[in-house]
PDB file of C-alpha atoms in Angstrom:
ATOM      1  CA  MET I 534       2.714  74.283  60.088  1.00 46.00           C
ATOM      2  CA  ASP I 535      -0.043  73.921  57.497  1.00 56.00           C
ATOM      3  CA  GLN I 536       1.088  70.361  56.834  1.00 62.00           C
ATOM      4  CA  PHE I 537       0.846  69.602  60.575  1.00 54.00           C
ATOM      5  CA  ASP I 538      -2.687  71.057  60.710  1.00 53.00           C
ATOM      6  CA  GLN I 539      -3.739  68.996  57.695  1.00 62.00           C
ATOM      7  CA  SER I 540      -2.263  65.780  59.076  1.00 66.00           C
ATOM      8  CA  LEU I 541      -3.958  66.437  62.430  1.00 58.00           C
ATOM      9  CA  GLU I 542      -7.277  66.986  60.677  1.00 64.00           C
ATOM     10  CA  VAL I 543      -6.868  63.766  58.673  1.00 71.00           C
ATOM     11  CA  PHE I 544      -6.002  61.866  61.865  1.00 68.00           C
ATOM     12  CA  ILE I 545      -9.101  63.158  63.706  1.00 67.00           C
ATOM     13  CA  GLU I 546     -11.353  62.364  60.745  1.00 71.00           C
ATOM     14  CA  GLY I 547      -9.780  58.911  60.443  1.00 73.00           C
ATOM     15  CA  THR I 548     -10.492  57.988  64.053  1.00 74.00           C
ATOM     16  CA  GLY I 549     -14.171  58.853  63.647  1.00 78.00           C
ATOM     17  CA  TRP I 550     -16.230  58.520  66.824  1.00 80.00           C
ATOM     18  CA  LEU I 551     -13.242  57.248  68.804  1.00 87.00           C
ATOM     19  CA  ALA I 552     -11.447  60.630  68.916  1.00 87.00           C
ATOM     20  CA  PRO I 553     -14.167  62.419  70.946  1.00 92.00           C
ATOM     21  CA  VAL I 554     -14.465  59.427  73.297  1.00 92.00           C
ATOM     22  CA  LEU I 555     -10.697  59.381  73.869  1.00 91.00           C
ATOM     23  CA  TYR I 556     -10.716  63.128  74.441  1.00 92.00           C
ATOM     24  CA  ILE I 557     -13.459  62.832  77.077  1.00 94.00           C
ATOM     25  CA  LEU I 558     -11.505  59.997  78.716  1.00 94.00           C
ATOM     26  CA  LEU I 559      -8.453  62.274  78.737  1.00 92.00           C
ATOM     27  CA  HIS I 560     -10.457  64.659  80.917  1.00 92.00           C
ATOM     28  CA  LEU I 561     -11.138  61.812  83.343  1.00 91.00           C
ATOM     29  CA  PHE I 562      -7.502  60.675  83.475  1.00 90.00           C
ATOM     30  CA  ARG I 563      -6.130  64.230  83.467  1.00 88.00           C
ATOM     31  CA  PRO I 564      -5.503  64.347  87.254  1.00 82.00           C
ATOM     32  CA  PHE I 565      -3.442  61.153  87.106  1.00 81.00           C
ATOM     33  CA  LEU I 566      -1.384  62.564  84.258  1.00 82.00           C
ATOM     34  CA  PHE I 567      -0.885  65.861  86.141  1.00 78.00           C
ATOM     35  CA  LEU I 568      -2.308  67.861  83.251  1.00 81.00           C
ATOM     36  CA  PRO I 569      -3.982  71.189  84.031  1.00 81.00           C
ATOM     37  CA  VAL I 570      -7.566  71.664  82.834  1.00 84.00           C
ATOM     38  CA  ILE I 571      -6.494  74.535  80.593  1.00 80.00           C
ATOM     39  CA  VAL I 572      -4.073  72.321  78.654  1.00 80.00           C
ATOM     40  CA  VAL I 573      -6.706  69.673  77.942  1.00 88.00           C
ATOM     41  CA  CYS I 574      -9.306  72.283  76.910  1.00 86.00           C
ATOM     42  CA  ILE I 575      -6.817  74.020  74.611  1.00 80.00           C
ATOM     43  CA  LEU I 576      -6.098  70.630  73.070  1.00 83.00           C
ATOM     44  CA  GLY I 577      -9.834  70.207  72.477  1.00 85.00           C
ATOM     45  CA  GLY I 578      -9.948  73.524  70.635  1.00 82.00           C
ATOM     46  CA  VAL I 579      -6.979  72.564  68.491  1.00 76.00           C
ATOM     47  CA  LEU I 580      -8.260  69.068  67.692  1.00 82.00           C
ATOM     48  CA  PHE I 581     -11.999  69.660  67.324  1.00 83.00           C
ATOM     49  CA  GLY I 582     -12.474  73.381  66.807  1.00 79.00           C
ATOM     50  CA  PHE I 583     -14.224  75.850  69.071  1.00 83.00           C
ATOM     51  CA  ILE I 584     -17.807  74.553  69.226  1.00 87.00           C
ATOM     52  CA  LYS I 585     -17.184  70.801  69.245  1.00 89.00           C
ATOM     53  CA  GLY I 586     -14.133  71.237  71.497  1.00 88.00           C
ATOM     54  CA  ALA I 587     -16.094  73.327  74.014  1.00 91.00           C
ATOM     55  CA  ILE I 588     -18.949  70.802  74.079  1.00 94.00           C
ATOM     56  CA  LEU I 589     -16.557  67.879  74.539  1.00 94.00           C
ATOM     57  CA  SER I 590     -14.654  69.775  77.249  1.00 94.00           C
ATOM     58  CA  PHE I 591     -17.909  70.507  79.040  1.00 96.00           C
ATOM     59  CA  ILE I 592     -18.885  66.820  78.903  1.00 96.00           C
ATOM     60  CA  GLY I 593     -15.444  65.720  80.114  1.00 95.00           C
ATOM     61  CA  LEU I 594     -15.362  68.247  82.961  1.00 94.00           C
ATOM     62  CA  THR I 595     -18.918  67.347  83.982  1.00 95.00           C
ATOM     63  CA  LEU I 596     -17.965  63.675  84.175  1.00 96.00           C
ATOM     64  CA  MET I 597     -14.917  64.681  86.212  1.00 93.00           C
ATOM     65  CA  SER I 598     -17.238  66.515  88.624  1.00 93.00           C
ATOM     66  CA  LEU I 599     -19.312  63.360  88.944  1.00 94.00           C
ATOM     67  CA  VAL I 600     -16.163  61.350  89.658  1.00 93.00           C
ATOM     68  CA  SER I 601     -15.074  63.929  92.262  1.00 90.00           C
ATOM     69  CA  TYR I 602     -18.395  63.582  94.056  1.00 92.00           C
ATOM     70  CA  LYS I 603     -18.106  59.799  94.098  1.00 93.00           C
ATOM     71  CA  LEU I 604     -14.462  59.904  95.248  1.00 90.00           C
ATOM     72  CA  VAL I 605     -15.268  62.160  98.197  1.00 90.00           C
ATOM     73  CA  PHE I 606     -17.969  59.839  99.492  1.00 89.00           C
ATOM     74  CA  ARG I 607     -16.338  56.501  98.657  1.00 93.00           C
ATOM     75  CA  PHE I 608     -12.793  57.211  99.803  1.00 91.00           C
ATOM     76  CA  PRO I 609     -12.528  59.042 103.140  1.00 89.00           C
ATOM     77  CA  LYS I 610      -8.747  59.404 102.752  1.00 91.00           C
ATOM     78  CA  PHE I 611      -9.267  61.261  99.477  1.00 89.00           C
ATOM     79  CA  LYS I 612     -11.683  63.635 101.181  1.00 88.00           C
ATOM     80  CA  GLU I 613      -9.227  64.056 104.043  1.00 91.00           C
ATOM     81  CA  LYS I 614      -6.395  64.988 101.646  1.00 89.00           C
ATOM     82  CA  ILE I 615      -8.564  67.513  99.821  1.00 87.00           C
ATOM     83  CA  SER I 616      -9.799  68.921 103.154  1.00 87.00           C
ATOM     84  CA  LYS I 617      -6.193  69.450 104.258  1.00 88.00           C
ATOM     85  CA  LEU I 618      -5.510  71.270 101.010  1.00 85.00           C
ATOM     86  CA  LYS I 619      -8.625  73.370 101.609  1.00 83.00           C
ATOM     87  CA  GLU I 620      -7.453  74.266 105.106  1.00 84.00           C
ATOM     88  CA  LYS I 621      -4.012  75.129 103.775  1.00 83.00           C
ATOM     89  CA  MET I 622      -5.222  77.327 100.911  1.00 78.00           C
ATOM     90  CA  PHE I 623      -8.341  78.952 102.368  1.00 75.00           C
ATOM     91  CA  LYS I 624      -7.845  78.704 106.103  1.00 77.00           C
ATOM     92  CA  ASP I 625     -10.975  79.701 108.049  1.00 72.00           C
ATOM     93  CA  LYS I 626     -12.548  81.183 104.932  1.00 73.00           C
ATOM     94  CA  SER I 627     -15.940  80.442 103.544  1.00 76.00           C
ATOM     95  CA  ILE I 628     -16.330  80.722  99.806  1.00 79.00           C
ATOM     96  CA  SER I 629     -19.583  81.278  97.954  1.00 82.00           C
ATOM     97  CA  VAL I 630     -20.818  79.426  94.894  1.00 82.00           C
ATOM     98  CA  SER I 631     -20.089  82.556  92.815  1.00 84.00           C
ATOM     99  CA  GLN I 632     -16.487  82.545  93.986  1.00 85.00           C
ATOM    100  CA  VAL I 633     -16.119  78.845  93.170  1.00 84.00           C
ATOM    101  CA  MET I 634     -17.319  79.634  89.654  1.00 82.00           C
ATOM    102  CA  ILE I 635     -14.733  82.410  89.326  1.00 84.00           C
ATOM    103  CA  LEU I 636     -12.030  80.094  90.671  1.00 84.00           C
ATOM    104  CA  ARG I 637     -13.027  77.486  88.073  1.00 85.00           C
ATOM    105  CA  ILE I 638     -12.019  79.988  85.389  1.00 82.00           C
ATOM    106  CA  MET I 639      -8.584  80.536  86.911  1.00 79.00           C
ATOM    107  CA  PRO I 640      -5.928  78.219  85.561  1.00 71.00           C
ATOM    108  CA  PHE I 641      -4.166  75.836  87.928  1.00 69.00           C
ATOM    109  CA  VAL I 642      -6.721  75.963  90.762  1.00 77.00           C
ATOM    110  CA  HIS I 643      -7.253  72.438  92.075  1.00 80.00           C
ATOM    111  CA  PHE I 644     -10.369  70.941  90.464  1.00 85.00           C
ATOM    112  CA  HIS I 645     -11.199  68.524  93.304  1.00 84.00           C
ATOM    113  CA  LEU I 646     -10.772  71.268  95.904  1.00 86.00           C
ATOM    114  CA  LEU I 647     -13.423  73.368  94.207  1.00 87.00           C
ATOM    115  CA  SER I 648     -15.618  70.286  93.894  1.00 89.00           C
ATOM    116  CA  LEU I 649     -15.290  69.719  97.646  1.00 88.00           C
ATOM    117  CA  TYR I 650     -16.434  73.293  98.283  1.00 87.00           C
ATOM    118  CA  LEU I 651     -19.472  72.718  96.096  1.00 90.00           C
ATOM    119  CA  ILE I 652     -20.229  69.404  97.809  1.00 90.00           C
ATOM    120  CA  GLU I 653     -20.139  71.103 101.203  1.00 88.00           C
ATOM    121  CA  MET I 654     -22.306  74.025 100.017  1.00 88.00           C
ATOM    122  CA  THR I 655     -25.034  72.023  98.350  1.00 90.00           C
ATOM    123  CA  LYS I 656     -27.737  69.929  99.945  1.00 90.00           C
ATOM    124  CA  SER I 657     -27.977  67.104  97.436  1.00 93.00           C
ATOM    125  CA  PHE I 658     -26.241  65.421  94.531  1.00 94.00           C
ATOM    126  CA  LYS I 659     -28.684  67.109  92.150  1.00 95.00           C
ATOM    127  CA  ASP I 660     -27.792  70.585  93.510  1.00 93.00           C
ATOM    128  CA  TYR I 661     -24.094  69.759  93.365  1.00 94.00           C
ATOM    129  CA  MET I 662     -24.276  68.678  89.724  1.00 95.00           C
ATOM    130  CA  TYR I 663     -26.402  71.701  88.803  1.00 94.00           C
ATOM    131  CA  TYR I 664     -23.921  74.214  90.252  1.00 92.00           C
ATOM    132  CA  SER I 665     -20.953  72.216  89.076  1.00 92.00           C
ATOM    133  CA  MET I 666     -22.230  72.110  85.495  1.00 93.00           C
ATOM    134  CA  LEU I 667     -23.115  75.791  85.640  1.00 92.00           C
ATOM    135  CA  GLY I 668     -19.584  76.566  86.816  1.00 90.00           C
ATOM    136  CA  LEU I 669     -18.022  74.511  84.016  1.00 92.00           C
ATOM    137  CA  ILE I 670     -19.655  76.332  81.114  1.00 92.00           C
ATOM    138  CA  LEU I 671     -17.331  79.356  81.145  1.00 88.00           C
ATOM    139  CA  PRO I 672     -14.057  77.450  81.575  1.00 88.00           C
ATOM    140  CA  SER I 673     -15.047  75.118  78.741  1.00 90.00           C
ATOM    141  CA  ILE I 674     -15.767  78.038  76.446  1.00 89.00           C
ATOM    142  CA  ILE I 675     -12.919  80.312  77.521  1.00 84.00           C
ATOM    143  CA  TYR I 676     -10.175  77.699  77.584  1.00 82.00           C
ATOM    144  CA  THR I 677     -11.262  76.025  74.386  1.00 85.00           C
ATOM    145  CA  GLY I 678     -11.941  79.181  72.400  1.00 79.00           C
ATOM    146  CA  PHE I 679      -9.507  81.643  73.834  1.00 66.00           C
ATOM    147  CA  GLY I 680      -7.091  79.449  75.767  1.00 54.00           C
ATOM    148  CA  GLU I 681      -4.689  79.197  72.902  1.00 56.00           C
ATOM    149  CA  SER I 682      -4.912  82.963  72.404  1.00 63.00           C
ATOM    150  CA  ILE I 683      -4.392  83.663  76.096  1.00 54.00           C
ATOM    151  CA  THR I 684      -1.286  81.502  76.251  1.00 52.00           C
ATOM    152  CA  ALA I 685       0.005  83.137  73.049  1.00 62.00           C
ATOM    153  CA  LEU I 686      -0.420  86.621  74.483  1.00 69.00           C
ATOM    154  CA  PRO I 687       2.500  88.415  76.100  1.00 77.00           C
ATOM    155  CA  TRP I 688       3.003  87.595  79.772  1.00 75.00           C
ATOM    156  CA  TYR I 689       1.856  91.024  80.939  1.00 83.00           C
ATOM    157  CA  ILE I 690      -1.563  90.732  79.253  1.00 80.00           C
ATOM    158  CA  THR I 691      -2.033  87.260  80.719  1.00 72.00           C
ATOM    159  CA  SER I 692      -1.045  88.713  84.114  1.00 80.00           C
ATOM    160  CA  ILE I 693      -3.604  91.515  83.748  1.00 86.00           C
ATOM    161  CA  PHE I 694      -6.289  88.935  82.926  1.00 78.00           C
ATOM    162  CA  PHE I 695      -5.328  86.978  86.065  1.00 76.00           C
ATOM    163  CA  VAL I 696      -5.378  90.140  88.227  1.00 85.00           C
ATOM    164  CA  VAL I 697      -8.856  91.025  86.922  1.00 86.00           C
ATOM    165  CA  LEU I 698     -10.119  87.545  87.883  1.00 77.00           C
ATOM    166  CA  VAL I 699      -8.576  87.866  91.367  1.00 80.00           C
ATOM    167  CA  ALA I 700     -10.206  91.305  91.765  1.00 86.00           C
ATOM    168  CA  ILE I 701     -13.613  89.887  90.802  1.00 83.00           C
ATOM    169  CA  PHE I 702     -13.086  87.073  93.305  1.00 75.00           C
ATOM    170  CA  TYR I 703     -12.397  89.553  96.137  1.00 81.00           C
ATOM    171  CA  ILE I 704     -15.241  91.873  95.164  1.00 85.00           C
ATOM    172  CA  ILE I 705     -17.637  88.941  95.400  1.00 78.00           C
ATOM    173  CA  ASP I 706     -16.046  88.001  98.743  1.00 76.00           C
ATOM    174  CA  LYS I 707     -16.608  91.518 100.150  1.00 79.00           C
ATOM    175  CA  TYR I 708     -20.163  91.521  98.837  1.00 77.00           C
ATOM    176  CA  ASN I 709     -20.863  88.128 100.453  1.00 72.00           C
ATOM    177  CA  GLN I 710     -19.356  89.228 103.773  1.00 70.00           C
ATOM    178  CA  GLY I 711     -21.579  92.308 103.679  1.00 67.00           C
ATOM    179  CA  GLN I 712     -24.604  90.125 103.002  1.00 60.00           C
ATOM    180  CA  LEU I 713     -23.688  87.809 105.867  1.00 51.00           C
ATOM    181  CA  SER I 714     -23.337  90.676 108.312  1.00 49.00           C
ATOM    182  CA  ILE I 715     -26.678  92.148 107.185  1.00 45.00           C
ATOM    183  CA  LYS I 716     -28.355  88.759 107.619  1.00 46.00           C
ATOM    184  CA  GLY I 717     -26.644  88.362 110.987  1.00 45.00           C
ATOM    185  CA  ARG I 718     -28.119  91.670 112.227  1.00 44.00           C
ATOM    186  CA  GLU I 719     -31.601  90.584 111.229  1.00 43.00           C
ATOM    187  CA  TYR I 720     -31.414  87.702 113.695  1.00 40.00           C
ATOM    188  CA  ASP I 721     -30.047  89.737 116.613  1.00 40.00           C
TER     189      ASP I 721
END
């Protein structure tokens, strides 16, 4: 295993500036390769270490958010497919920006679906990119730094982590519904 780590380190050093560029491009081509975000971020932690891997993951995911925005507005069929997925997964449910950020942390939640939610919630491209980038900080850090640890943990600890994230998601949902009903009474 040590020999593998050393050869990997030599390979990364040998590629110089090309390795980070290829890694960022991997984030952009990830959906076509059917790779989950968590896998690519873990790879970044293994190849580049925690800090550089997290920064490169953040850059790659931010560029993917930009691509998602462009895809939604340039290709109506793409938006239609994602909208159908949205209707299927969260039928008649509004989700807040906070919940989108929690969902970004959860592995295997569709990246473009969450981007569509953000697009629909924000008023401009600038707002979309702001909230999108804000929501990508934690996944970049968690998956890169702790992703390998999380996947190495026993299944029950990983399950507990997932349950905690789901609980936070629903607590925020209840809080937002309470806020909406309070705001609704103010206008009556």
